[in-house]
mmCIF file of C-alpha atoms (C1' of nucleotides) in Angstrom:
data_model
loop_
_atom_site.group_PDB
_atom_site.id
_atom_site.type_symbol
_atom_site.label_atom_id
_atom_site.label_comp_id
_atom_site.label_asym_id
_atom_site.label_seq_id
_atom_site.Cartn_x
_atom_site.Cartn_y
_atom_site.Cartn_z
ATOM 1 C CA MET A 6 -2.265 59.658 -46.749
ATOM 2 C CA ALA A 7 -5.607 58.801 -48.441
ATOM 3 C CA ALA A 8 -5.090 62.017 -50.480
ATOM 4 C CA VAL A 9 -1.667 61.495 -51.653
ATOM 5 C CA GLY A 10 -2.925 59.639 -54.801
ATOM 6 C CA SER A 11 -5.344 62.097 -55.408
ATOM 7 C CA ARG A 12 -4.968 65.489 -57.116
ATOM 8 C CA ALA A 13 -4.980 67.034 -53.872
ATOM 9 C CA GLY A 14 -1.993 64.731 -52.626
ATOM 10 C CA LEU A 15 -0.102 65.575 -56.038
ATOM 11 C CA ASP A 16 -0.081 69.131 -55.709
ATOM 12 C CA THR A 17 1.582 68.979 -52.400
ATOM 13 C CA ILE A 18 4.472 66.891 -53.692
ATOM 14 C CA SER A 19 7.918 67.845 -53.419
ATOM 15 C CA MET A 20 11.018 65.906 -53.983
ATOM 16 C CA CYS A 21 14.715 66.367 -54.223
ATOM 17 C CA THR A 22 17.554 64.603 -55.741
ATOM 18 C CA GLU A 23 20.750 63.705 -54.333
ATOM 19 C CA GLY A 24 23.073 63.562 -57.044
ATOM 20 C CA GLN A 25 26.207 61.491 -55.873
ATOM 21 C CA ASP A 26 24.430 58.114 -55.207
ATOM 22 C CA GLY A 27 21.813 58.386 -57.730
ATOM 23 C CA LEU A 28 19.078 58.080 -54.706
ATOM 24 C CA VAL A 29 15.800 60.066 -55.725
ATOM 25 C CA TYR A 30 13.948 61.200 -52.839
ATOM 26 C CA MET A 31 10.471 62.362 -53.275
ATOM 27 C CA GLN A 32 8.322 63.887 -50.556
ATOM 28 C CA CYS A 33 4.948 64.078 -50.651
ATOM 29 C CA CYS A 34 3.126 66.236 -48.215
ATOM 30 C CA GLY A 35 -0.446 64.824 -47.654
ATOM 31 C CA GLN A 36 -3.091 67.330 -46.476
ATOM 32 C CA GLY A 37 -4.652 65.738 -43.543
ATOM 33 C CA GLU A 38 -3.390 62.056 -42.033
ATOM 34 C CA GLY A 39 0.154 62.529 -41.868
ATOM 35 C CA VAL A 40 1.458 59.162 -41.061
ATOM 36 C CA GLY A 41 4.153 59.162 -43.170
ATOM 37 C CA VAL A 42 5.203 55.870 -45.205
ATOM 38 C CA GLN A 43 8.793 55.436 -46.682
ATOM 39 C CA LYS A 44 9.959 52.769 -48.560
ATOM 40 C CA LYS A 45 13.272 51.885 -49.912
ATOM 41 C CA LEU A 46 12.853 50.726 -53.191
ATOM 42 C CA ASN A 47 14.835 48.341 -55.188
ATOM 43 C CA ALA A 48 16.421 50.678 -57.190
ATOM 44 C CA GLY A 49 17.553 52.962 -54.737
ATOM 45 C CA THR A 50 14.927 55.359 -54.609
ATOM 46 C CA GLU A 51 13.274 56.107 -51.621
ATOM 47 C CA TRP A 52 9.920 57.617 -51.075
ATOM 48 C CA SER A 53 8.716 59.542 -48.119
ATOM 49 C CA ALA A 54 5.103 61.156 -47.382
ATOM 50 C CA ASP A 55 5.148 62.933 -44.649
ATOM 51 C CA GLY A 56 2.354 65.056 -43.771
ATOM 52 C CA ASN A 57 4.104 67.150 -41.500
ATOM 53 C CA ALA A 58 7.211 68.015 -43.231
ATOM 54 C CA GLN A 59 7.549 71.432 -44.579
ATOM 55 C CA GLN A 60 9.554 71.237 -47.423
ATOM 56 C CA THR A 61 10.266 73.858 -50.159
ATOM 57 C CA ASN A 62 9.524 72.373 -53.585
ATOM 58 C CA LEU A 63 12.516 71.501 -54.777
ATOM 59 C CA LEU A 64 12.125 70.216 -58.289
ATOM 60 C CA SER A 65 15.659 69.330 -59.805
ATOM 61 C CA PHE A 66 15.382 66.300 -61.603
ATOM 62 C CA PRO A 67 18.379 65.592 -63.073
ATOM 63 C CA ARG A 68 17.700 61.662 -64.627
ATOM 64 C CA SER A 69 15.372 63.359 -66.868
ATOM 65 C CA SER A 70 17.207 66.344 -67.785
ATOM 66 C CA GLY A 71 17.845 65.652 -70.866
ATOM 67 C CA VAL A 72 14.422 65.808 -71.917
ATOM 68 C CA ASP A 73 13.025 68.919 -74.078
ATOM 69 C CA LEU A 74 9.847 69.511 -72.802
ATOM 70 C CA PRO A 75 7.796 72.124 -74.484
ATOM 71 C CA TYR A 76 6.879 75.207 -73.084
ATOM 72 C CA ARG A 77 4.075 75.172 -70.600
ATOM 73 C CA SER A 78 2.870 77.053 -67.854
ATOM 74 C CA PRO A 79 5.225 76.660 -64.427
ATOM 75 C CA GLU A 80 2.308 74.731 -62.730
ATOM 76 C CA SER A 81 2.432 72.453 -65.562
ATOM 77 C CA VAL A 82 6.088 71.901 -66.105
ATOM 78 C CA GLU A 83 6.187 71.610 -61.987
ATOM 79 C CA MET A 84 3.107 68.846 -62.479
ATOM 80 C CA ASP A 85 4.957 67.429 -65.009
ATOM 81 C CA GLU A 86 8.310 66.842 -63.240
ATOM 82 C CA ILE A 87 6.694 65.240 -60.634
ATOM 83 C CA MET A 88 4.884 62.926 -63.106
ATOM 84 C CA ALA A 89 8.110 62.281 -64.490
ATOM 85 C CA ALA A 90 9.737 61.609 -61.278
ATOM 86 C CA MET A 91 6.837 59.344 -60.477
ATOM 87 C CA VAL A 92 7.011 57.360 -63.518
ATOM 88 C CA LEU A 93 10.694 57.283 -63.569
ATOM 89 C CA THR A 94 10.726 55.736 -60.062
ATOM 90 C CA SER A 95 8.015 53.704 -60.952
ATOM 91 C CA LEU A 96 9.305 52.268 -64.044
ATOM 92 C CA SER A 97 12.277 50.870 -61.839
ATOM 93 C CA CYS A 98 10.178 49.357 -58.838
ATOM 94 C CA SER A 99 7.036 49.954 -59.180
ATOM 95 C CA PRO A 100 6.296 50.629 -56.125
ATOM 96 C CA VAL A 101 2.414 49.820 -53.901
ATOM 97 C CA VAL A 102 2.898 52.083 -51.168
ATOM 98 C CA GLN A 103 -0.127 51.687 -49.176
ATOM 99 C CA SER A 104 -1.938 53.568 -46.449
ATOM 100 C CA PRO A 105 0.000 53.519 -43.169
ATOM 101 C CA PRO A 106 -2.353 50.774 -41.450
ATOM 102 C CA GLN A 107 -1.236 48.489 -44.335
ATOM 103 C CA ARG A 108 2.283 49.413 -44.319
ATOM 104 C CA ASP A 109 3.256 45.738 -43.709
ATOM 105 C CA LEU A 110 3.149 45.411 -47.431
ATOM 106 C CA LEU A 111 6.459 45.140 -48.249
ATOM 107 C CA PRO A 112 8.658 45.156 -51.303
ATOM 108 C CA GLY A 113 7.916 41.807 -52.417
ATOM 109 C CA ASP A 114 4.619 42.992 -53.507
ATOM 110 C CA MET A 115 6.162 45.895 -55.350
ATOM 111 C CA GLU A 116 8.160 43.796 -57.501
ATOM 112 C CA CYS A 117 5.835 41.256 -57.966
ATOM 113 C CA CYS A 118 2.896 42.972 -58.808
ATOM 114 C CA GLY A 119 4.654 45.165 -61.195
ATOM 115 C CA GLY A 120 2.735 47.196 -63.769
ATOM 116 C CA GLU A 121 -0.388 46.034 -63.458
ATOM 117 C CA LEU A 122 -0.947 47.552 -59.923
ATOM 118 C CA SER A 123 -3.443 50.116 -59.569
ATOM 119 C CA ASP A 124 -5.099 51.323 -56.314
ATOM 120 C CA SER A 125 -7.810 53.070 -55.066
ATOM 121 C CA GLY A 126 -6.694 56.622 -54.336
ATOM 122 C CA SER A 127 -9.601 57.235 -52.206
ATOM 123 C CA SER A 128 -8.738 54.287 -49.988
ATOM 124 C CA GLY A 129 -5.390 55.609 -49.722
ATOM 125 C CA TYR A 130 -3.557 53.686 -52.159
ATOM 126 C CA TRP A 131 -0.632 55.040 -54.639
ATOM 127 C CA SER A 132 -1.890 55.061 -57.958
ATOM 128 C CA TRP A 133 0.886 54.409 -60.761
ATOM 129 C CA ASP A 134 0.370 54.561 -64.345
ATOM 130 C CA HIS A 135 2.967 52.315 -64.480
ATOM 131 C CA GLY A 136 2.876 50.659 -67.651
ATOM 132 C CA ASN A 137 2.957 53.402 -70.204
ATOM 133 C CA VAL A 138 5.648 55.263 -68.830
ATOM 134 C CA SER A 139 8.703 56.473 -70.658
ATOM 135 C CA PRO A 140 11.326 58.984 -69.977
ATOM 136 C CA ALA A 141 10.005 60.753 -73.036
ATOM 137 C CA PRO A 142 8.243 64.087 -72.546
ATOM 138 C CA SER A 143 5.681 63.632 -70.012
ATOM 139 C CA PRO A 144 2.442 63.232 -70.526
ATOM 140 C CA SER A 145 0.050 66.189 -70.044
ATOM 141 C CA VAL A 146 -1.367 67.266 -66.713
ATOM 142 C CA THR A 147 -4.980 66.712 -68.175
ATOM 143 C CA GLU A 148 -3.494 62.982 -69.358
ATOM 144 C CA MET A 149 -2.566 62.021 -65.780
ATOM 145 C CA ASP A 150 -4.984 63.890 -64.145
ATOM 146 C CA ARG A 151 -7.564 61.640 -66.133
ATOM 147 C CA SER A 152 -5.525 58.523 -65.890
ATOM 148 C CA LEU A 153 -5.373 59.160 -62.390
ATOM 149 C CA GLY A 154 -9.006 59.712 -61.961
ATOM 150 C CA GLN A 155 -9.620 56.649 -63.597
ATOM 151 C CA LEU A 156 -7.409 54.726 -61.601
ATOM 152 C CA THR A 157 -9.100 56.065 -58.813
ATOM 153 C CA ASP A 158 -12.251 54.626 -60.112
ATOM 154 C CA GLU A 159 -11.102 51.468 -61.154
ATOM 155 C CA GLY A 160 -8.415 50.827 -58.928
ATOM 156 C CA LEU A 161 -10.578 49.048 -55.972
ATOM 157 C CA HIS A 162 -11.246 46.336 -58.427
ATOM 158 C CA MET A 163 -7.403 45.466 -59.069
ATOM 159 C CA GLU A 164 -5.316 44.929 -56.293
ATOM 160 C CA LEU A 165 -2.827 42.979 -54.864
ATOM 161 C CA ASP A 166 -4.563 39.760 -55.357
ATOM 162 C CA GLN A 167 -3.528 39.977 -58.927
ATOM 163 C CA ALA A 168 -0.212 38.077 -57.449
ATOM 164 C CA ALA A 169 -2.662 35.215 -57.479
ATOM 165 C CA CYS A 170 -2.724 35.007 -61.106
ATOM 166 C CA GLU A 171 0.860 35.648 -61.707
ATOM 167 C CA GLU A 172 3.641 33.619 -62.460
ATOM 168 C CA PRO A 173 4.608 31.177 -59.844
ATOM 169 C CA GLU A 174 8.305 32.681 -59.640
ATOM 170 C CA ALA A 175 6.827 35.831 -58.842
ATOM 171 C CA ARG A 176 4.961 34.634 -56.250
ATOM 172 C CA ARG A 177 7.403 32.472 -54.704
ATOM 173 C CA CYS A 178 9.760 35.631 -54.424
ATOM 174 C CA LYS A 179 6.832 37.410 -52.298
ATOM 175 C CA SER A 180 6.041 34.728 -50.160
ATOM 176 C CA MET A 181 9.826 33.827 -49.081
ATOM 177 C CA SER A 182 10.596 37.216 -48.284
ATOM 178 C CA ARG A 183 7.834 37.636 -45.526
ATOM 179 C CA GLY A 184 4.541 36.973 -43.842
ATOM 180 C CA ALA A 185 1.540 36.115 -45.738
ATOM 181 C CA TYR A 186 -2.265 35.947 -44.799
ATOM 182 C CA ARG A 187 -4.206 32.969 -44.756
ATOM 183 C CA CYS A 188 -7.823 32.824 -45.158
ATOM 184 C CA LEU A 189 -9.503 31.182 -41.977
ATOM 185 C CA TRP A 190 -12.755 30.509 -43.697
ATOM 186 C CA PRO A 191 -13.697 26.842 -43.351
ATOM 187 C CA GLY A 192 -12.520 24.993 -46.089
ATOM 188 C CA CYS A 193 -10.844 27.876 -47.754
ATOM 189 C CA GLY A 194 -7.283 28.352 -46.413
ATOM 190 C CA LYS A 195 -6.264 30.343 -49.117
ATOM 191 C CA VAL A 196 -2.982 32.181 -48.455
ATOM 192 C CA LEU A 197 -2.457 35.654 -50.205
ATOM 193 C CA THR A 198 0.778 37.622 -49.643
ATOM 194 C CA SER A 199 -1.063 40.929 -49.431
ATOM 195 C CA ARG A 200 -3.704 42.137 -46.572
ATOM 196 C CA VAL A 201 -5.826 43.841 -49.139
ATOM 197 C CA GLY A 202 -5.844 41.087 -51.736
ATOM 198 C CA MET A 203 -6.877 38.743 -48.573
ATOM 199 C CA LYS A 204 -9.611 41.281 -47.426
ATOM 200 C CA ARG A 205 -10.846 41.547 -50.504
ATOM 201 C CA HIS A 206 -10.866 37.683 -51.226
ATOM 202 C CA ILE A 207 -12.801 37.368 -48.083
ATOM 203 C CA ARG A 208 -15.436 40.121 -48.695
ATOM 204 C CA ILE A 209 -16.101 38.840 -51.821
ATOM 205 C CA LEU A 210 -15.872 35.121 -51.637
ATOM 206 C CA HIS A 211 -16.935 34.430 -48.463
ATOM 207 C CA LEU A 212 -18.691 37.617 -47.087
ATOM 208 C CA GLY A 213 -20.599 37.634 -50.790
ATOM 209 C CA PHE A 214 -20.014 41.151 -51.767
ATOM 210 C CA LEU A 215 -19.512 41.380 -55.246
ATOM 211 C CA LEU A 216 -16.730 43.595 -56.633
ATOM 212 C CA ASN A 217 -18.641 46.862 -57.404
ATOM 213 C CA SER A 218 -20.591 46.794 -54.413
ATOM 214 C CA GLY A 219 -17.606 49.112 -53.412
ATOM 215 C CA GLY A 220 -16.959 47.655 -50.219
ATOM 216 C CA SER A 221 -19.838 48.660 -48.507
ATOM 217 C CA GLU A 222 -18.700 50.223 -45.181
ATOM 218 C CA ARG A 223 -20.303 48.082 -42.785
ATOM 219 C CA SER A 224 -18.229 44.965 -43.968
ATOM 220 C CA HIS A 225 -14.963 46.733 -43.937
ATOM 221 C CA ARG A 226 -13.775 45.559 -40.530
ATOM 222 C CA GLU A 227 -15.645 42.118 -40.974
ATOM 223 C CA GLU A 228 -13.076 40.564 -42.978
ATOM 224 C CA ASP A 229 -10.282 40.732 -40.423
ATOM 225 C CA PHE A 230 -12.064 38.243 -38.512
ATOM 226 C CA TYR A 231 -11.492 35.574 -41.210
ATOM 227 C CA TYR A 232 -7.698 35.903 -42.047
ATOM 228 C CA THR A 233 -4.963 35.755 -39.979
ATOM 229 C CA GLU A 234 -1.217 36.356 -40.728
ATOM 230 C CA VAL A 235 1.107 33.626 -41.131
ATOM 231 C CA SER A 236 4.812 33.481 -41.305
ATOM 232 C CA SER A 237 6.606 32.612 -44.405
ATOM 233 C CA GLU A 238 7.472 29.260 -42.606
ATOM 234 C CA ASP A 239 4.034 28.647 -42.221
ATOM 235 C CA GLU A 240 3.004 29.828 -45.904
ATOM 236 C CA GLU A 241 5.372 27.605 -47.229
ATOM 237 C CA THR A 242 4.524 24.370 -45.458
ATOM 238 C CA ALA A 243 1.251 24.994 -45.989
ATOM 239 C CA PRO A 244 -0.588 23.574 -48.878
ATOM 240 C CA PRO A 245 -1.080 25.671 -51.777
ATOM 241 C CA SER A 246 -4.317 26.257 -51.071
ATOM 242 C CA PRO A 247 -6.752 26.327 -53.857
ATOM 243 C CA ALA A 248 -8.007 29.618 -54.807
ATOM 244 C CA PRO A 249 -11.548 30.138 -55.415
ATOM 245 C CA SER A 250 -12.215 30.796 -59.434
ATOM 246 C CA PHE A 251 -11.562 34.507 -58.929
ATOM 247 C CA CYS A 252 -8.734 35.007 -61.310
ATOM 248 C CA SER A 253 -11.199 37.061 -62.939
ATOM 249 C CA GLY A 254 -10.265 38.463 -66.308
ATOM 250 C CA ALA A 255 -9.745 41.886 -65.278
ATOM 251 C CA TRP A 256 -7.605 40.993 -62.605
ATOM 252 C CA THR A 257 -5.216 39.271 -64.682
ATOM 253 C CA SER A 258 -5.727 40.746 -68.167
ATOM 254 C CA CYS A 259 -3.417 43.983 -66.816
ATOM 255 C CA SER A 260 -0.862 41.964 -65.696
ATOM 256 C CA SER A 261 1.964 40.562 -67.894
ATOM 257 C CA THR A 262 0.856 42.510 -71.153
ATOM 258 C CA GLN A 263 1.547 45.989 -69.937
ATOM 259 C CA SER A 264 4.224 45.399 -67.832
ATOM 260 C CA GLN A 265 6.130 43.020 -69.546
ATOM 261 C CA SER A 266 5.771 45.384 -73.208
ATOM 262 C CA THR A 267 8.136 48.028 -73.703
ATOM 263 C CA PRO A 268 6.946 51.021 -72.136
ATOM 264 C CA GLY A 269 5.449 53.091 -75.249
ATOM 265 C CA PRO A 270 4.270 56.690 -75.085
ATOM 266 C CA GLN A 271 1.290 57.754 -73.011
ATOM 267 C CA ASP A 272 -1.373 55.787 -74.037
ATOM 268 C CA ALA A 273 -4.716 55.410 -72.072
ATOM 269 C CA PRO A 274 -4.298 52.891 -69.195
ATOM 270 C CA VAL A 275 -5.735 49.366 -70.180
ATOM 271 C CA GLN A 276 -6.439 48.692 -66.881
ATOM 272 C CA SER A 277 -9.801 50.123 -67.143
ATOM 273 C CA SER A 278 -11.307 47.029 -68.635
ATOM 274 C CA PRO A 279 -14.441 46.213 -66.772
ATOM 275 C CA LEU A 280 -14.510 43.139 -64.463
ATOM 276 C CA SER A 281 -16.954 40.443 -64.868
ATOM 277 C CA GLN A 282 -18.404 40.027 -61.711
ATOM 278 C CA SER A 283 -21.500 37.488 -62.283
ATOM 279 C CA ALA A 284 -19.353 34.594 -62.819
ATOM 280 C CA PRO A 285 -18.630 33.486 -59.128
ATOM 281 C CA SER A 286 -22.944 33.548 -57.986
ATOM 282 C CA SER A 287 -23.314 31.295 -60.846
ATOM 283 C CA VAL A 288 -20.663 28.934 -60.115
ATOM 284 C CA TRP A 289 -22.169 28.529 -56.511
ATOM 285 C CA GLN A 290 -25.365 28.061 -57.914
ATOM 286 C CA ILE A 291 -23.946 25.431 -60.083
ATOM 287 C CA HIS A 292 -22.383 23.666 -57.330
ATOM 288 C CA THR A 293 -25.747 23.823 -55.141
ATOM 289 C CA GLU A 294 -27.417 22.202 -57.718
ATOM 290 C CA HIS A 295 -28.338 18.561 -57.448
ATOM 291 C CA LEU A 296 -26.612 18.417 -54.085
ATOM 292 C CA TYR A 297 -29.331 16.302 -53.240
ATOM 293 C CA GLN A 298 -28.016 13.393 -55.086
ATOM 294 C CA ALA A 299 -24.559 13.892 -54.203
ATOM 295 C CA CYS A 300 -24.615 14.244 -50.480
ATOM 296 C CA ALA A 301 -26.605 14.717 -47.421
ATOM 297 C CA PRO A 302 -28.529 18.118 -47.290
ATOM 298 C CA ILE A 303 -27.485 18.621 -43.785
ATOM 299 C CA GLN A 304 -24.089 19.026 -45.046
ATOM 300 C CA VAL A 305 -24.448 21.864 -47.572
ATOM 301 C CA THR A 306 -23.128 24.667 -46.335
ATOM 302 C CA VAL A 307 -23.029 26.467 -49.486
ATOM 303 C CA SER A 308 -19.577 28.248 -49.147
ATOM 304 C CA PRO A 309 -18.659 30.313 -51.756
ATOM 305 C CA GLY A 310 -15.439 29.931 -51.857
ATOM 306 C CA SER A 311 -14.879 26.472 -51.332
ATOM 307 C CA PRO A 312 -16.104 24.676 -54.624
ATOM 308 C CA THR A 313 -13.446 26.076 -57.441
ATOM 309 C CA PHE A 314 -10.323 26.539 -57.443
ATOM 310 C CA CYS A 315 -8.145 29.009 -59.445
ATOM 311 C CA SER A 316 -5.164 27.625 -61.522
ATOM 312 C CA TRP A 317 -2.115 29.604 -60.862
ATOM 313 C CA THR A 318 -1.416 29.943 -64.605
ATOM 314 C CA PRO A 319 -0.078 33.411 -65.244
ATOM 315 C CA SER A 320 -2.398 34.093 -68.097
ATOM 316 C CA GLY A 321 -5.400 33.807 -65.691
ATOM 317 C CA ASP A 322 -7.954 34.379 -68.560
ATOM 318 C CA VAL A 323 -11.254 33.986 -67.651
ATOM 319 C CA GLN A 324 -11.274 31.038 -69.748
ATOM 320 C CA GLN A 325 -9.129 29.796 -67.289
ATOM 321 C CA LYS A 326 -11.835 29.328 -64.838
ATOM 322 C CA PRO A 327 -13.095 25.947 -64.273
ATOM 323 C CA GLN A 328 -15.363 25.229 -66.900
ATOM 324 C CA ILE A 329 -19.096 24.435 -65.563
ATOM 325 C CA PRO A 330 -20.582 21.574 -67.541
ATOM 326 C CA ALA A 331 -23.137 23.059 -70.084
ATOM 327 C CA SER A 332 -25.510 20.370 -69.120
ATOM 328 C CA ARG A 333 -25.590 21.910 -65.892
ATOM 329 C CA SER A 334 -25.082 25.625 -66.332
ATOM 330 C CA ARG A 335 -28.333 27.665 -66.307
ATOM 331 C CA SER A 336 -28.954 31.653 -66.210
ATOM 332 C CA VAL A 337 -29.006 32.651 -62.514
ATOM 333 C CA SER A 338 -31.217 35.778 -62.101
ATOM 334 C CA VAL A 339 -30.111 38.311 -59.806
ATOM 335 C CA GLY A 340 -32.393 37.801 -56.728
ATOM 336 C CA GLU A 341 -31.081 33.928 -57.002
ATOM 337 C CA GLN A 342 -27.870 35.355 -56.612
ATOM 338 C CA TRP A 343 -28.891 37.606 -53.806
ATOM 339 C CA LEU A 344 -30.304 34.198 -52.088
ATOM 340 C CA GLN A 345 -27.369 32.358 -52.685
ATOM 341 C CA ARG A 346 -25.142 34.880 -50.993
ATOM 342 C CA ASN A 347 -27.658 35.134 -48.006
ATOM 343 C CA SER A 348 -28.832 31.650 -47.892
ATOM 344 C CA ALA A 349 -25.867 30.382 -47.247
ATOM 345 C CA PRO A 350 -24.283 31.595 -43.817
ATOM 346 C CA THR A 351 -27.973 31.340 -42.242
ATOM 347 C CA ARG A 352 -28.339 27.752 -43.000
ATOM 348 C CA SER A 353 -25.978 26.494 -40.449
ATOM 349 C CA GLN A 354 -27.660 29.079 -37.839
ATOM 350 C CA THR A 355 -30.739 27.752 -38.106
ATOM 351 C CA MET A 356 -29.730 24.267 -38.142
ATOM 352 C CA SER A 357 -27.943 24.172 -35.057
ATOM 353 C CA ALA A 358 -29.736 26.861 -33.030
ATOM 354 C CA SER A 359 -33.123 25.336 -33.225
ATOM 355 C CA PRO A 360 -33.503 22.215 -31.834
ATOM 356 C CA SER A 361 -37.104 22.727 -31.239
ATOM 357 C CA ARG A 362 -38.875 19.549 -32.450
ATOM 358 C CA GLY A 363 -39.512 16.904 -30.444
ATOM 359 C CA HIS A 364 -38.408 14.283 -33.103
ATOM 360 C CA CYS A 365 -35.499 14.273 -35.071
ATOM 361 C CA SER A 366 -37.203 15.510 -38.126
ATOM 362 C CA PHE A 367 -35.091 19.028 -39.030
ATOM 363 C CA ARG A 368 -37.934 20.441 -40.370
ATOM 364 C CA LYS A 369 -38.383 24.108 -40.277
ATOM 365 C CA GLY A 370 -40.313 26.264 -40.531
ATOM 366 C CA ARG A 371 -41.688 28.248 -43.790
ATOM 367 C CA GLY A 372 -38.460 30.245 -44.649
ATOM 368 C CA GLU A 373 -38.668 33.254 -46.707
ATOM 369 C CA ALA A 374 -36.246 31.747 -49.357
ATOM 370 C CA LYS A 375 -38.037 30.952 -52.245
ATOM 371 C CA LYS A 376 -38.099 27.418 -53.598
ATOM 372 C CA CYS A 377 -37.985 26.019 -56.790
ATOM 373 C CA ARG A 378 -42.082 26.064 -56.676
ATOM 374 C CA LYS A 379 -42.382 29.590 -56.126
ATOM 375 C CA VAL A 380 -39.717 30.547 -58.352
ATOM 376 C CA TYR A 381 -40.512 28.642 -61.831
ATOM 377 C CA GLY A 382 -44.184 27.700 -60.738
ATOM 378 C CA VAL A 383 -45.781 24.031 -61.241
ATOM 379 C CA GLU A 384 -46.140 24.911 -64.940
ATOM 380 C CA ARG A 385 -42.315 24.987 -65.025
ATOM 381 C CA ARG A 386 -41.583 22.050 -62.521
ATOM 382 C CA ASP A 387 -39.070 20.865 -65.093
ATOM 383 C CA GLN A 388 -36.889 23.771 -64.141
ATOM 384 C CA TRP A 389 -37.160 22.906 -60.695
ATOM 385 C CA CYS A 390 -34.203 21.238 -58.861
ATOM 386 C CA THR A 391 -34.321 17.753 -58.569
ATOM 387 C CA ALA A 392 -35.202 17.765 -54.716
ATOM 388 C CA CYS A 393 -38.057 19.758 -55.526
ATOM 389 C CA ARG A 394 -38.949 17.614 -58.129
ATOM 390 C CA TRP A 395 -38.918 14.879 -56.176
ATOM 391 C CA LYS A 396 -40.559 16.712 -53.100
ATOM 392 C CA LYS A 397 -37.441 16.551 -51.125
ATOM 393 C CA ALA A 398 -35.549 19.661 -49.676
ATOM 394 C CA CYS A 399 -34.670 22.063 -51.963
ATOM 395 C CA GLN A 400 -31.184 22.293 -52.855
ATOM 396 C CA ARG A 401 -31.232 25.104 -55.262
ATOM 397 C CA PHE A 402 -32.570 27.550 -52.354
ATOM 398 C CA PRO A 403 -31.542 25.847 -49.200
ATOM 399 C CA ASP A 404 -32.625 27.714 -46.310
ATOM 400 C "C1'" DA B 3 -55.296 26.945 -49.466
ATOM 401 C "C1'" DG B 4 -50.687 26.716 -50.466
ATOM 402 C "C1'" DT B 5 -46.249 25.286 -49.701
ATOM 403 C "C1'" DG B 6 -42.155 22.195 -48.134
ATOM 404 C "C1'" DC B 7 -40.327 18.097 -47.387
ATOM 405 C "C1'" DC B 8 -40.199 13.392 -44.465
ATOM 406 C "C1'" DG B 9 -41.228 9.085 -44.908
ATOM 407 C "C1'" DG B 10 -41.616 5.340 -47.790
ATOM 408 C "C1'" DG B 11 -42.972 2.457 -51.772
ATOM 409 C "C1'" DA B 12 -42.417 1.943 -56.843
ATOM 410 C "C1'" DT B 13 -39.285 0.816 -60.296
ATOM 411 C "C1'" DA C 8 -30.267 4.287 -57.430
ATOM 412 C "C1'" DT C 9 -33.567 6.889 -59.354
ATOM 413 C "C1'" DC C 10 -38.109 8.565 -59.005
ATOM 414 C "C1'" DC C 11 -42.505 9.363 -57.214
ATOM 415 C "C1'" DC C 12 -46.114 10.493 -54.286
ATOM 416 C "C1'" DG C 13 -48.962 10.505 -49.536
ATOM 417 C "C1'" DG C 14 -49.056 12.858 -46.015
ATOM 418 C "C1'" DC C 15 -47.966 15.881 -42.381
ATOM 419 C "C1'" DA C 16 -46.341 20.389 -40.416
ATOM 420 C "C1'" DC C 17 -46.226 24.781 -41.154
ATOM 421 C "C1'" DT C 18 -47.452 29.531 -42.870
#
DNA sequence: AGTGCCGGGAT
DNA sequence: ATCCCGGCACT
């Protein structure tokens, strides 16, 4: 299925229609991994992707029969019709058909994650350029190719977790319909309705990978340990766990505007807006600041997911993120962000695993982490964290 | 020697 | 509570 969303996959798409009940059946013959995905969609559209199916390319498409298409080459016309069919199906229900291992994604996601969805073709998700479709003449092949390629590039960053920033009604209808996934990370407990979103949540917030790091392969399986599937009842009884401040602008900016606007003529998708990826680290940074005065240092397990909350407001603008008091904000270097991400998980390990010293002092050996003194130098002592200034255990760069 | 920070003192 | 520093452990 991984290739279905790609051009290679589209080459083998075939479809046929049944006139009487208005169902549109599309068959996608993938090239390799051939587990089929079937989705019965709300509007009576059914998708079938089966790598083993050998089916002739029957390209009758009564739903768009009234459309006059300018003459193009047969291949182009074929692709156009395919695209038109896909576009029509996406208009009514905007499916998110995931790769077979994640086929537990149910129509709820599709209904609620509407037009803004786009997923990585390379990771096996369908990509739908949904918001820009119309029954009018379908976009040219090159246009679609371009948009598909773009979605392939960008899609990974805009997954189903967008639902977190959508309307509450939409979320409700999603959560009531079936199970969900709950983050097991200590102090988080966020519930998401899609596995992909949960994985990404864990990967980004807890495992500390930046969005654009592209999901380094080594971490791909790691998220599985940190979430669990919960039933819908569990989800409903569970308190709405605070979602960390990850309603980043790009995830939400694509949501309502595009899907709710009347489908205009083909335009370049708006989904390619770049993501702001720097905020979380700085948020963690701020929250580790001055902890010496706030609580005992031993309890500082800098869990990146815990400190901030995501308001479930539909707009989900970047400005919706919790505003950091200006007095505490400061620029954070890349190295510091790295330290923040990497020092957090190791801290508890070093604490618990080394009862080496006889007396109760938890004094650790020289960590490799830079401290304020090293980072800023003695001459810029005013930029040290409070603890360092007081010759206490550094809170800005905890071991 | 340089650094991190505990323990304790000063305010 | 806040701020500072002597002095020790560690590299």
